[in-house]
Short mmCIF file of C-alpha atoms in Angstrom, two decimals:
data_model
loop_
_atom_site.label_atom_id
_atom_site.label_comp_id
_atom_site.label_asym_id
_atom_site.label_seq_id
_atom_site.Cartn_x
_atom_site.Cartn_y
_atom_site.Cartn_z
CA MET A 1 -0.10 0.06 0.21
CA GLN A 2 1.30 3.29 -0.87
CA ARG A 3 1.54 6.19 1.52
CA VAL A 4 -0.15 9.97 0.77
CA LEU A 5 2.31 12.32 -0.10
CA SER A 6 2.82 15.47 1.77
CA PHE A 7 4.26 18.07 -0.50
CA GLU A 8 3.67 20.61 1.83
CA GLN A 9 6.69 19.16 4.15
CA THR A 10 9.19 19.37 1.05
CA PRO A 11 12.38 20.82 1.84
CA ALA A 12 14.16 23.58 -0.23
CA LEU A 13 15.27 22.24 -3.84
CA THR A 14 18.89 22.95 -2.82
CA VAL A 15 18.70 20.12 -0.14
CA PRO A 16 18.41 17.08 -2.36
CA LEU A 17 19.61 18.81 -5.29
CA ARG A 18 23.36 19.49 -4.34
CA PHE A 19 23.74 15.57 -3.68
CA PHE A 20 22.22 14.94 -7.27
CA LEU A 21 24.40 17.34 -9.08
CA THR A 22 27.67 16.15 -7.55
CA ALA A 23 26.97 12.29 -7.61
CA PRO A 24 27.70 12.08 -11.58
CA LEU A 25 31.13 13.84 -10.95
CA PHE A 26 32.15 10.76 -8.99
CA ALA A 27 31.37 8.44 -11.62
CA VAL A 28 33.33 10.24 -14.03
CA ALA A 29 36.44 10.39 -11.72
CA ALA A 30 35.94 6.52 -11.34
CA ALA A 31 35.94 6.33 -15.29
CA ALA A 32 39.09 8.52 -15.43
CA ILE A 33 40.93 6.05 -13.04
CA LEU A 34 40.09 3.08 -14.87
CA LEU A 35 41.04 4.76 -18.11
CA TRP A 36 44.26 5.83 -16.55
CA TYR A 37 45.34 2.48 -14.80
CA GLY A 38 43.76 0.33 -17.68
CA PRO A 39 43.96 -3.65 -17.13
CA GLU A 40 46.07 -2.93 -13.97
CA ALA A 41 42.80 -1.98 -12.22
CA LEU A 42 41.14 -5.17 -12.73
CA ALA A 43 44.28 -7.38 -12.01
CA THR A 44 42.73 -7.93 -8.39
CA ARG A 45 39.84 -6.67 -6.24
CA TRP A 46 42.70 -5.53 -3.80
CA SER A 47 44.57 -3.20 -6.70
CA PRO A 48 44.76 0.48 -5.22
CA ALA A 49 42.94 1.58 -8.39
CA ALA A 50 39.89 -0.96 -7.93
CA LEU A 51 39.42 0.01 -4.52
CA ALA A 52 39.47 3.53 -5.25
CA LEU A 53 37.19 3.70 -8.11
CA THR A 54 34.83 1.09 -6.15
CA HIS A 55 34.49 3.64 -3.27
CA LEU A 56 34.15 6.66 -5.68
CA LEU A 57 31.00 4.76 -7.20
CA THR A 58 29.79 3.42 -3.74
CA LEU A 59 30.58 6.64 -1.67
CA GLY A 60 30.54 9.26 -4.02
CA PHE A 61 27.90 8.35 -6.72
CA LEU A 62 25.49 5.95 -4.73
CA ALA A 63 25.63 7.36 -1.32
CA SER A 64 25.23 10.76 -2.36
CA ALA A 65 22.35 10.33 -4.59
CA MET A 66 20.79 7.98 -2.11
CA SER A 67 21.26 10.63 0.88
CA GLY A 68 19.61 13.21 -1.20
CA ALA A 69 16.76 11.09 -2.09
CA LEU A 70 16.29 10.20 1.75
CA LEU A 71 16.30 13.75 2.68
CA GLN A 72 13.62 14.35 0.09
CA ILE A 73 11.58 11.30 0.37
CA LEU A 74 11.29 10.90 4.31
CA SER A 75 10.08 14.57 4.55
CA VAL A 76 7.52 14.01 1.77
CA VAL A 77 6.40 10.38 2.42
CA ALA A 78 6.86 10.08 6.29
CA GLY A 79 5.99 13.83 6.83
CA ILE A 80 9.38 14.14 8.88
CA ASN A 81 10.56 17.62 9.74
CA ILE A 82 14.48 17.65 9.15
CA PRO A 83 15.95 20.05 11.55
CA ARG A 84 17.50 22.76 9.90
CA PRO A 85 17.41 21.12 6.39
CA GLN A 86 19.72 23.33 4.53
CA THR A 87 22.57 23.39 7.16
CA THR A 88 22.14 19.91 7.73
CA ALA A 89 22.28 18.94 3.94
CA ALA A 90 25.11 21.14 3.43
CA VAL A 91 27.11 19.69 6.22
CA ILE A 92 26.47 15.93 5.44
CA HIS A 93 27.15 16.92 1.77
CA ALA A 94 30.67 18.75 2.48
CA CYS A 95 31.81 15.74 4.63
CA LEU A 96 30.56 13.15 2.41
CA THR A 97 32.16 14.87 -0.70
CA ALA A 98 35.54 15.41 1.08
CA GLY A 99 35.59 12.18 2.72
CA ALA A 100 34.96 10.21 -0.26
CA ALA A 101 37.57 12.07 -2.37
CA ALA A 102 40.11 11.73 0.43
CA LEU A 103 39.68 7.86 0.62
CA ALA A 104 39.88 7.42 -2.95
CA LEU A 105 42.98 9.36 -3.17
CA GLY A 106 44.42 7.44 0.16
CA PHE A 107 44.06 4.17 -1.68
CA LEU A 108 45.67 5.56 -4.92
CA LEU A 109 48.61 7.28 -3.49
CA GLY A 110 49.03 5.04 -0.23
CA LEU A 111 49.14 8.25 1.98
CA VAL A 112 48.26 7.60 5.27
CA PRO A 113 47.08 11.11 6.24
CA LEU A 114 44.28 10.85 3.62
CA PHE A 115 42.90 7.92 5.62
CA GLN A 116 43.17 9.94 8.63
CA ILE A 117 41.19 12.72 7.08
CA ALA A 118 38.77 10.47 5.26
CA VAL A 119 37.53 8.46 8.28
CA PRO A 120 36.51 11.36 10.53
CA LEU A 121 34.60 12.95 7.46
CA LEU A 122 32.71 9.95 6.53
CA LEU A 123 31.65 9.02 10.26
CA SER A 124 30.69 12.41 10.40
CA ALA A 125 28.68 12.63 7.10
CA PHE A 126 26.94 9.18 7.84
CA GLY A 127 26.54 9.85 11.78
CA ILE A 128 24.61 13.02 10.74
CA LEU A 129 22.54 11.27 8.39
CA LEU A 130 21.65 8.41 10.55
CA PHE A 131 20.79 10.82 13.52
CA VAL A 132 18.49 13.04 11.32
CA CYS A 133 16.85 9.97 9.68
CA ALA A 134 16.45 7.83 12.73
CA TYR A 135 15.18 10.58 15.10
CA GLY A 136 12.51 11.37 12.35
CA LEU A 137 11.59 7.78 11.31
CA TRP A 138 11.21 6.46 15.14
CA ARG A 139 8.68 9.48 15.72
CA ALA A 140 7.07 8.99 12.52
CA PRO A 141 3.44 7.89 12.58
CA GLY A 142 2.48 4.55 11.40
CA ARG A 143 4.70 1.62 10.30
CA SER A 144 4.29 1.32 6.58
CA ASP A 145 6.35 -1.59 4.78
CA MET A 146 8.20 1.35 2.85
CA ILE A 147 9.31 2.72 6.20
CA THR A 148 10.06 -0.45 7.66
CA ALA A 149 12.68 -1.47 4.81
CA ILE A 150 14.19 2.10 5.15
CA ARG A 151 14.62 1.49 8.85
CA PHE A 152 16.43 -1.79 8.00
CA ALA A 153 18.64 0.06 5.22
CA LEU A 154 19.58 2.62 7.65
CA ALA A 155 20.48 0.01 10.29
CA ALA A 156 22.46 -1.78 7.59
CA LEU A 157 24.34 1.47 6.89
CA ALA A 158 25.24 1.94 10.37
CA ILE A 159 26.85 -1.60 10.27
CA ALA A 160 28.79 -0.98 7.38
CA VAL A 161 29.90 2.25 8.52
CA VAL A 162 31.25 0.83 11.70
CA LEU A 163 33.03 -2.06 9.40
CA GLY A 164 34.53 0.20 7.04
CA ALA A 165 35.77 2.59 9.70
CA SER A 166 37.28 -0.42 11.13
CA ALA A 167 39.07 -1.56 7.93
CA ALA A 168 40.25 2.07 7.01
CA SER A 169 41.62 2.22 10.67
CA LEU A 170 44.05 -0.37 9.82
CA PHE A 171 45.39 2.15 7.02
CA ALA A 172 45.05 5.32 9.02
CA TRP A 173 46.39 4.27 12.39
CA GLN A 174 47.63 0.77 11.83
CA LEU A 175 45.24 -0.68 14.34
CA PRO A 176 45.16 -4.65 14.55
CA VAL A 177 42.11 -5.61 12.19
CA PRO A 178 41.24 -8.81 10.50
CA LEU A 179 41.06 -7.14 7.32
CA GLN A 180 39.60 -9.77 4.94
CA ARG A 181 37.00 -10.99 7.20
CA VAL A 182 35.78 -7.38 8.04
CA VAL A 183 35.66 -6.26 4.60
CA ARG A 184 33.66 -9.09 3.78
CA LEU A 185 30.97 -8.31 5.90
CA HIS A 186 31.39 -4.55 5.11
CA VAL A 187 30.77 -5.30 1.38
CA ALA A 188 27.81 -7.34 2.48
CA TRP A 189 25.99 -4.89 4.95
CA GLY A 190 26.88 -1.87 2.70
CA LEU A 191 25.66 -3.20 -0.77
CA LEU A 192 22.90 -5.82 -0.01
CA GLY A 193 21.87 -4.14 3.35
CA TRP A 194 22.16 -0.23 2.93
CA VAL A 195 21.87 -0.13 -1.06
CA GLY A 196 19.76 -3.04 -1.47
CA LEU A 197 17.08 -2.72 1.22
CA LEU A 198 16.81 1.23 0.49
CA ILE A 199 16.31 0.63 -3.25
CA ILE A 200 13.34 -2.15 -2.42
CA GLY A 201 11.92 0.16 0.13
CA VAL A 202 11.85 3.25 -2.05
CA ALA A 203 10.33 1.06 -4.86
CA TYR A 204 7.29 0.31 -2.86
CA GLN A 205 6.30 3.81 -3.35
CA VAL A 206 7.97 5.07 -6.67
CA VAL A 207 7.46 2.20 -8.93
CA PRO A 208 3.67 2.29 -8.61
CA MET A 209 3.70 6.16 -8.52
CA PHE A 210 5.77 7.13 -11.32
CA GLN A 211 5.71 3.99 -13.21
CA VAL A 212 1.82 3.49 -13.03
CA THR A 213 1.93 -0.25 -12.16
CA PRO A 214 -0.33 -2.06 -9.68
CA VAL A 215 1.09 -2.01 -6.05
CA TYR A 216 3.37 -4.51 -4.77
CA PRO A 217 1.71 -7.64 -3.30
CA GLN A 218 1.50 -7.27 0.60
CA SER A 219 3.11 -10.62 1.03
CA VAL A 220 6.34 -9.10 -0.56
CA THR A 221 6.15 -5.75 0.97
CA ARG A 222 5.47 -7.00 4.53
CA TRP A 223 8.12 -9.91 4.47
CA LEU A 224 11.03 -9.09 1.99
CA SER A 225 13.00 -6.48 3.92
CA ARG A 226 12.59 -8.60 7.04
CA VAL A 227 13.75 -11.73 5.64
CA LEU A 228 16.53 -10.06 4.00
CA PHE A 229 17.84 -8.03 6.83
CA ALA A 230 17.50 -11.30 9.11
CA SER A 231 19.34 -13.44 6.67
CA LEU A 232 22.20 -10.99 6.05
CA GLY A 233 22.43 -10.91 10.18
CA ILE A 234 22.50 -14.92 10.11
CA TRP A 235 25.02 -15.10 7.48
CA SER A 236 27.19 -12.60 8.96
CA VAL A 237 27.27 -14.19 12.35
CA ILE A 238 27.88 -17.54 10.85
CA ALA A 239 30.61 -16.34 8.34
CA THR A 240 32.47 -14.75 11.35
CA LEU A 241 32.21 -17.73 13.58
CA SER A 242 32.99 -20.54 10.95
CA GLU A 243 35.98 -18.30 9.74
CA GLY A 244 35.10 -18.78 6.12
CA ARG A 245 33.99 -22.43 6.24
CA HIS A 246 30.75 -23.22 4.37
CA THR A 247 27.90 -24.33 6.80
CA LEU A 248 24.57 -25.45 6.33
CA LEU A 249 23.25 -22.64 7.89
CA ASN A 250 25.64 -20.37 6.13
CA ALA A 251 24.24 -21.80 2.71
CA LEU A 252 20.70 -21.52 3.84
CA SER A 253 21.18 -17.75 4.74
CA SER A 254 22.88 -17.29 1.39
CA GLU A 255 20.00 -18.98 -0.52
CA LEU A 256 17.59 -16.79 1.40
CA LEU A 257 19.50 -13.52 0.43
CA TYR A 258 19.78 -14.32 -3.28
CA GLY A 259 16.43 -15.68 -3.39
CA GLY A 260 14.72 -12.55 -1.61
CA PHE A 261 16.49 -10.19 -4.15
CA ALA A 262 15.40 -12.60 -7.17
CA VAL A 263 11.68 -12.36 -5.68
CA PHE A 264 12.22 -8.32 -5.62
CA GLY A 265 13.59 -8.52 -9.37
CA VAL A 266 10.73 -10.82 -10.75
CA THR A 267 8.05 -9.28 -8.97
CA THR A 268 9.09 -5.68 -9.99
CA LEU A 269 9.55 -6.66 -13.60
CA TYR A 270 6.18 -8.49 -13.48
CA LEU A 271 4.73 -4.97 -12.31
CA LEU A 272 6.58 -2.93 -14.96
CA TRP A 273 5.23 -5.42 -17.74
CA HIS A 274 1.54 -4.85 -16.56
CA ARG A 275 1.92 -0.92 -16.21
CA LYS A 276 -0.99 1.01 -17.47
CA ARG A 277 0.87 2.89 -19.95
CA PRO A 278 2.32 0.47 -22.72
CA LYS A 279 4.96 2.73 -23.95
CA PRO A 280 8.08 2.65 -21.65
CA ASP A 281 9.38 5.85 -20.54
CA PRO A 282 13.33 6.42 -20.15
CA THR A 283 12.86 5.62 -16.45
CA THR A 284 11.04 2.33 -17.11
CA LEU A 285 14.02 1.32 -19.46
CA PHE A 286 16.60 2.27 -16.59
CA TRP A 287 14.55 -0.17 -14.22
CA ARG A 288 14.34 -3.06 -16.67
CA THR A 289 18.02 -2.80 -16.96
CA SER A 290 18.65 -2.58 -13.16
CA LEU A 291 16.33 -5.45 -12.26
CA LEU A 292 17.85 -7.81 -15.33
CA SER A 293 21.28 -7.01 -13.83
CA LEU A 294 20.32 -7.88 -10.34
CA LEU A 295 18.83 -11.17 -11.42
CA THR A 296 21.85 -11.96 -13.59
CA CYS A 297 24.24 -11.05 -10.50
CA MET A 298 22.15 -13.40 -8.22
CA ALA A 299 22.27 -16.30 -10.91
CA LEU A 300 26.13 -15.44 -10.83
CA TRP A 301 26.30 -15.78 -7.27
CA ILE A 302 24.48 -19.32 -7.27
CA VAL A 303 26.97 -20.36 -9.96
CA GLY A 304 29.92 -19.55 -7.67
CA GLU A 305 28.44 -21.37 -4.73
CA LEU A 306 27.97 -24.48 -6.92
CA LEU A 307 31.43 -24.03 -8.73
CA PRO A 308 34.11 -22.72 -6.25
CA GLN A 309 37.03 -22.43 -8.70
CA PHE A 310 34.77 -20.14 -10.44
CA ALA A 311 34.24 -18.19 -7.48
CA LEU A 312 38.07 -17.96 -6.97
CA SER A 313 38.70 -16.71 -10.40
CA ARG A 314 39.95 -13.14 -10.87
CA ALA A 315 36.77 -12.25 -12.93
CA PHE A 316 34.29 -13.20 -10.43
CA PRO A 317 34.30 -10.46 -8.08
CA PHE A 318 34.40 -7.96 -10.66
CA LEU A 319 31.47 -9.36 -12.59
CA LEU A 320 29.49 -9.34 -9.20
CA GLY A 321 30.54 -5.78 -8.39
CA ILE A 322 29.79 -4.38 -11.79
CA LEU A 323 26.59 -6.13 -12.15
CA PHE A 324 25.41 -5.17 -8.55
CA ILE A 325 26.80 -1.50 -8.39
CA VAL A 326 26.66 -0.28 -11.91
CA GLY A 327 24.09 -2.68 -13.54
CA PHE A 328 21.53 -2.58 -10.75
CA ALA A 329 22.09 0.33 -8.29
CA TYR A 330 23.71 2.85 -10.63
CA SER A 331 20.92 2.02 -13.33
CA VAL A 332 17.98 2.42 -11.08
CA ILE A 333 19.55 5.59 -9.41
CA ASN A 334 20.18 7.27 -13.01
CA GLY A 335 16.80 6.32 -14.04
CA MET A 336 14.88 7.81 -10.85
CA LEU A 337 16.84 10.98 -11.05
CA TYR A 338 15.12 11.58 -14.55
CA LYS A 339 12.10 11.45 -12.52
CA ILE A 340 12.91 13.26 -9.35
CA VAL A 341 15.01 16.15 -10.67
CA PRO A 342 12.65 17.52 -13.10
CA PHE A 343 9.43 16.92 -10.87
CA LEU A 344 11.14 18.87 -8.10
CA VAL A 345 12.10 21.66 -10.22
CA TRP A 346 8.58 22.07 -11.71
CA TYR A 347 7.43 21.76 -8.33
CA HIS A 348 9.38 24.35 -6.91
CA LEU A 349 8.77 26.82 -9.96
CA GLN A 350 4.98 26.26 -9.71
CA ASN A 351 5.27 27.47 -5.95
CA GLN A 352 7.56 30.26 -6.80
CA LEU A 353 5.91 31.56 -9.91
CA THR A 354 2.41 31.77 -8.61
CA GLY A 355 0.82 35.02 -9.35
CA GLY A 356 3.41 36.36 -11.69
CA CYS A 357 3.42 36.46 -15.49
CA THR A 358 5.94 33.80 -15.90
CA LYS A 359 4.57 30.32 -16.34
CA ALA A 360 6.33 27.19 -15.28
CA PRO A 361 7.43 24.60 -17.99
CA ASN A 362 6.13 21.22 -17.55
CA VAL A 363 8.20 18.20 -16.71
CA LYS A 364 8.56 17.01 -20.29
CA GLN A 365 10.05 20.71 -21.20
CA ILE A 366 12.33 20.59 -18.26
CA LEU A 367 13.97 17.05 -19.57
CA PRO A 368 12.56 15.72 -22.78
CA ASP A 369 12.08 12.00 -22.79
CA GLY A 370 14.52 11.90 -25.93
CA VAL A 371 17.24 13.44 -24.06
CA ALA A 372 17.05 10.80 -21.14
CA GLU A 373 16.69 7.86 -23.84
CA SER A 374 19.96 8.55 -25.41
CA GLN A 375 21.78 8.57 -22.13
CA PHE A 376 20.24 5.51 -21.45
CA ARG A 377 21.50 3.89 -24.75
CA ALA A 378 24.93 5.22 -23.68
CA HIS A 379 24.78 3.78 -20.27
CA VAL A 380 23.83 0.35 -21.32
CA ALA A 381 26.90 0.40 -23.97
CA ALA A 382 28.93 1.23 -20.99
CA LEU A 383 27.50 -1.53 -18.62
CA LEU A 384 28.14 -4.10 -21.40
CA LEU A 385 31.65 -3.28 -22.04
CA LEU A 386 32.32 -3.13 -18.46
CA VAL A 387 31.02 -6.60 -18.00
CA ALA A 388 32.84 -7.69 -20.86
CA SER A 389 36.18 -5.85 -19.46
CA ALA A 390 35.93 -7.84 -16.33
CA ILE A 391 36.58 -10.88 -18.80
CA TRP A 392 38.88 -9.72 -21.07
CA PRO A 393 40.70 -6.81 -19.46
CA GLU A 394 43.76 -6.27 -21.70
CA TYR A 395 41.21 -5.61 -24.79
CA LEU A 396 38.17 -3.74 -23.51
CA THR A 397 39.35 -1.78 -20.22
CA HIS A 398 40.13 1.50 -21.76
CA VAL A 399 36.98 1.40 -24.20
CA ALA A 400 34.80 0.61 -20.93
CA ALA A 401 36.02 3.47 -19.27
CA ILE A 402 35.44 5.82 -21.92
CA ALA A 403 32.15 4.75 -22.68
CA PHE A 404 31.20 4.81 -18.82
CA GLY A 405 32.71 8.35 -18.69
CA ILE A 406 30.82 9.61 -21.57
CA SER A 407 27.79 8.35 -19.96
CA SER A 408 28.32 9.63 -16.64
CA CYS A 409 29.11 12.97 -18.44
CA TRP A 410 25.93 13.04 -20.24
CA LEU A 411 23.92 12.16 -16.74
CA GLY A 412 25.75 14.96 -14.98
CA PHE A 413 25.17 17.58 -18.00
CA ASN A 414 21.51 16.77 -18.27
CA LEU A 415 20.76 17.27 -14.45
CA MET A 416 22.81 20.49 -14.64
CA THR A 417 20.45 21.64 -17.55
CA THR A 418 17.52 21.05 -15.50
CA ALA A 419 18.98 23.15 -12.49
CA ARG A 420 19.86 25.93 -15.09
CA ILE A 421 16.39 25.91 -16.20
CA TYR A 422 15.29 26.53 -12.92
CA ARG A 423 17.58 29.54 -12.32
CA ARG A 424 16.63 30.91 -15.46
CA PHE A 425 12.86 30.98 -14.86
CA LEU A 426 13.81 32.52 -11.39
CA THR A 427 15.61 35.05 -13.03
CA ARG A 428 13.14 35.83 -15.65
CA ALA A 429 10.34 36.00 -13.15
CA ALA A 430 12.29 38.37 -10.91
CA ALA A 431 12.83 40.80 -13.84
CA THR A 432 9.13 40.61 -14.92
CA PRO A 433 6.84 43.02 -13.26
CA THR A 434 3.75 41.44 -11.09
CA PRO A 435 0.59 42.43 -12.99
CA ALA A 436 -1.47 45.10 -10.75
#
């Protein structure tokens, strides 16, 4: 069941927009690193370049866009008043942006001071975000399935942040940390928990609303986030206690995890297939790409469980990472930005131009579908090349990096264009005399 939106609670446009506009810059930086280092970046998941570009994508792009979306969605959907929203958003954004850049440079250059700068900045960013969201959510009226999923996602983020800070402390202050075990848990809670659960929770609202589909089955919305969070917790405990050995309970929790994500993928594809508008818009195409990538990632995970030698290959972790981070998470965020940003620009212009001679443009004029569709094709080409480069890095890494850089630049340009339209109409309205 969808919640009623309370647009009177919406924060100023600058609150989410600052996150949305800078997110593509980190994706461009990741593409530049991949282009510069070439096949060396994909030689091992532990290479400095691989670690740097991974965190540019997960912190710089995904976390930035998701933080902006959270501050917007919680105000509108849950009716939460963010305390001093513009100041809060500015501090979170500054700490997250600087922290992600410092961490990536720390991995690339191997400089201890950069890790010592990055850790407190990122802890501050996520600490403030978690406090603001948790304070509002636990006081929010009602317990909808979407809010429950977001609460689980925030709990997963808290765990991922603690684990990530512990791992980074080894580089920053040489603290004794069981690095591989901590990193394994950090990746699971960060990607499957924080990213996965937040996308699932937000999908309960935005897929029926923006894609004009039937609502999700109650059996899915009620149980999926709970099962995934519990399975991730069981998997983490067993993986820690068994020290990497495969056990029956470990295998069962793994099956529940990839089974749960597969249920989400299949259910959402089914809903999109039965949407009331037969012609897919650009965001529909991004959603389909995202869900197919997720299902492919889960299938690959199962193959890795069945064929341990394949799971130990150089390409396996890169294939999983590319499919989940770029294929699933990046695709869906890219697509949703094309719905959220033009809508917010239109909404704020409508409110601010009321009573004047200047009329606000409609959403399609702010960002035409043809523009988004062109960037979608570039994104799919980049995704396919990235997947292929994980298998044949010596031949395709540079081409994949260029394609991903072009797609990310294109996304950033399109979002900046919407921001310029907003400013241009406000400037025009200010220069136009109000009729007596």
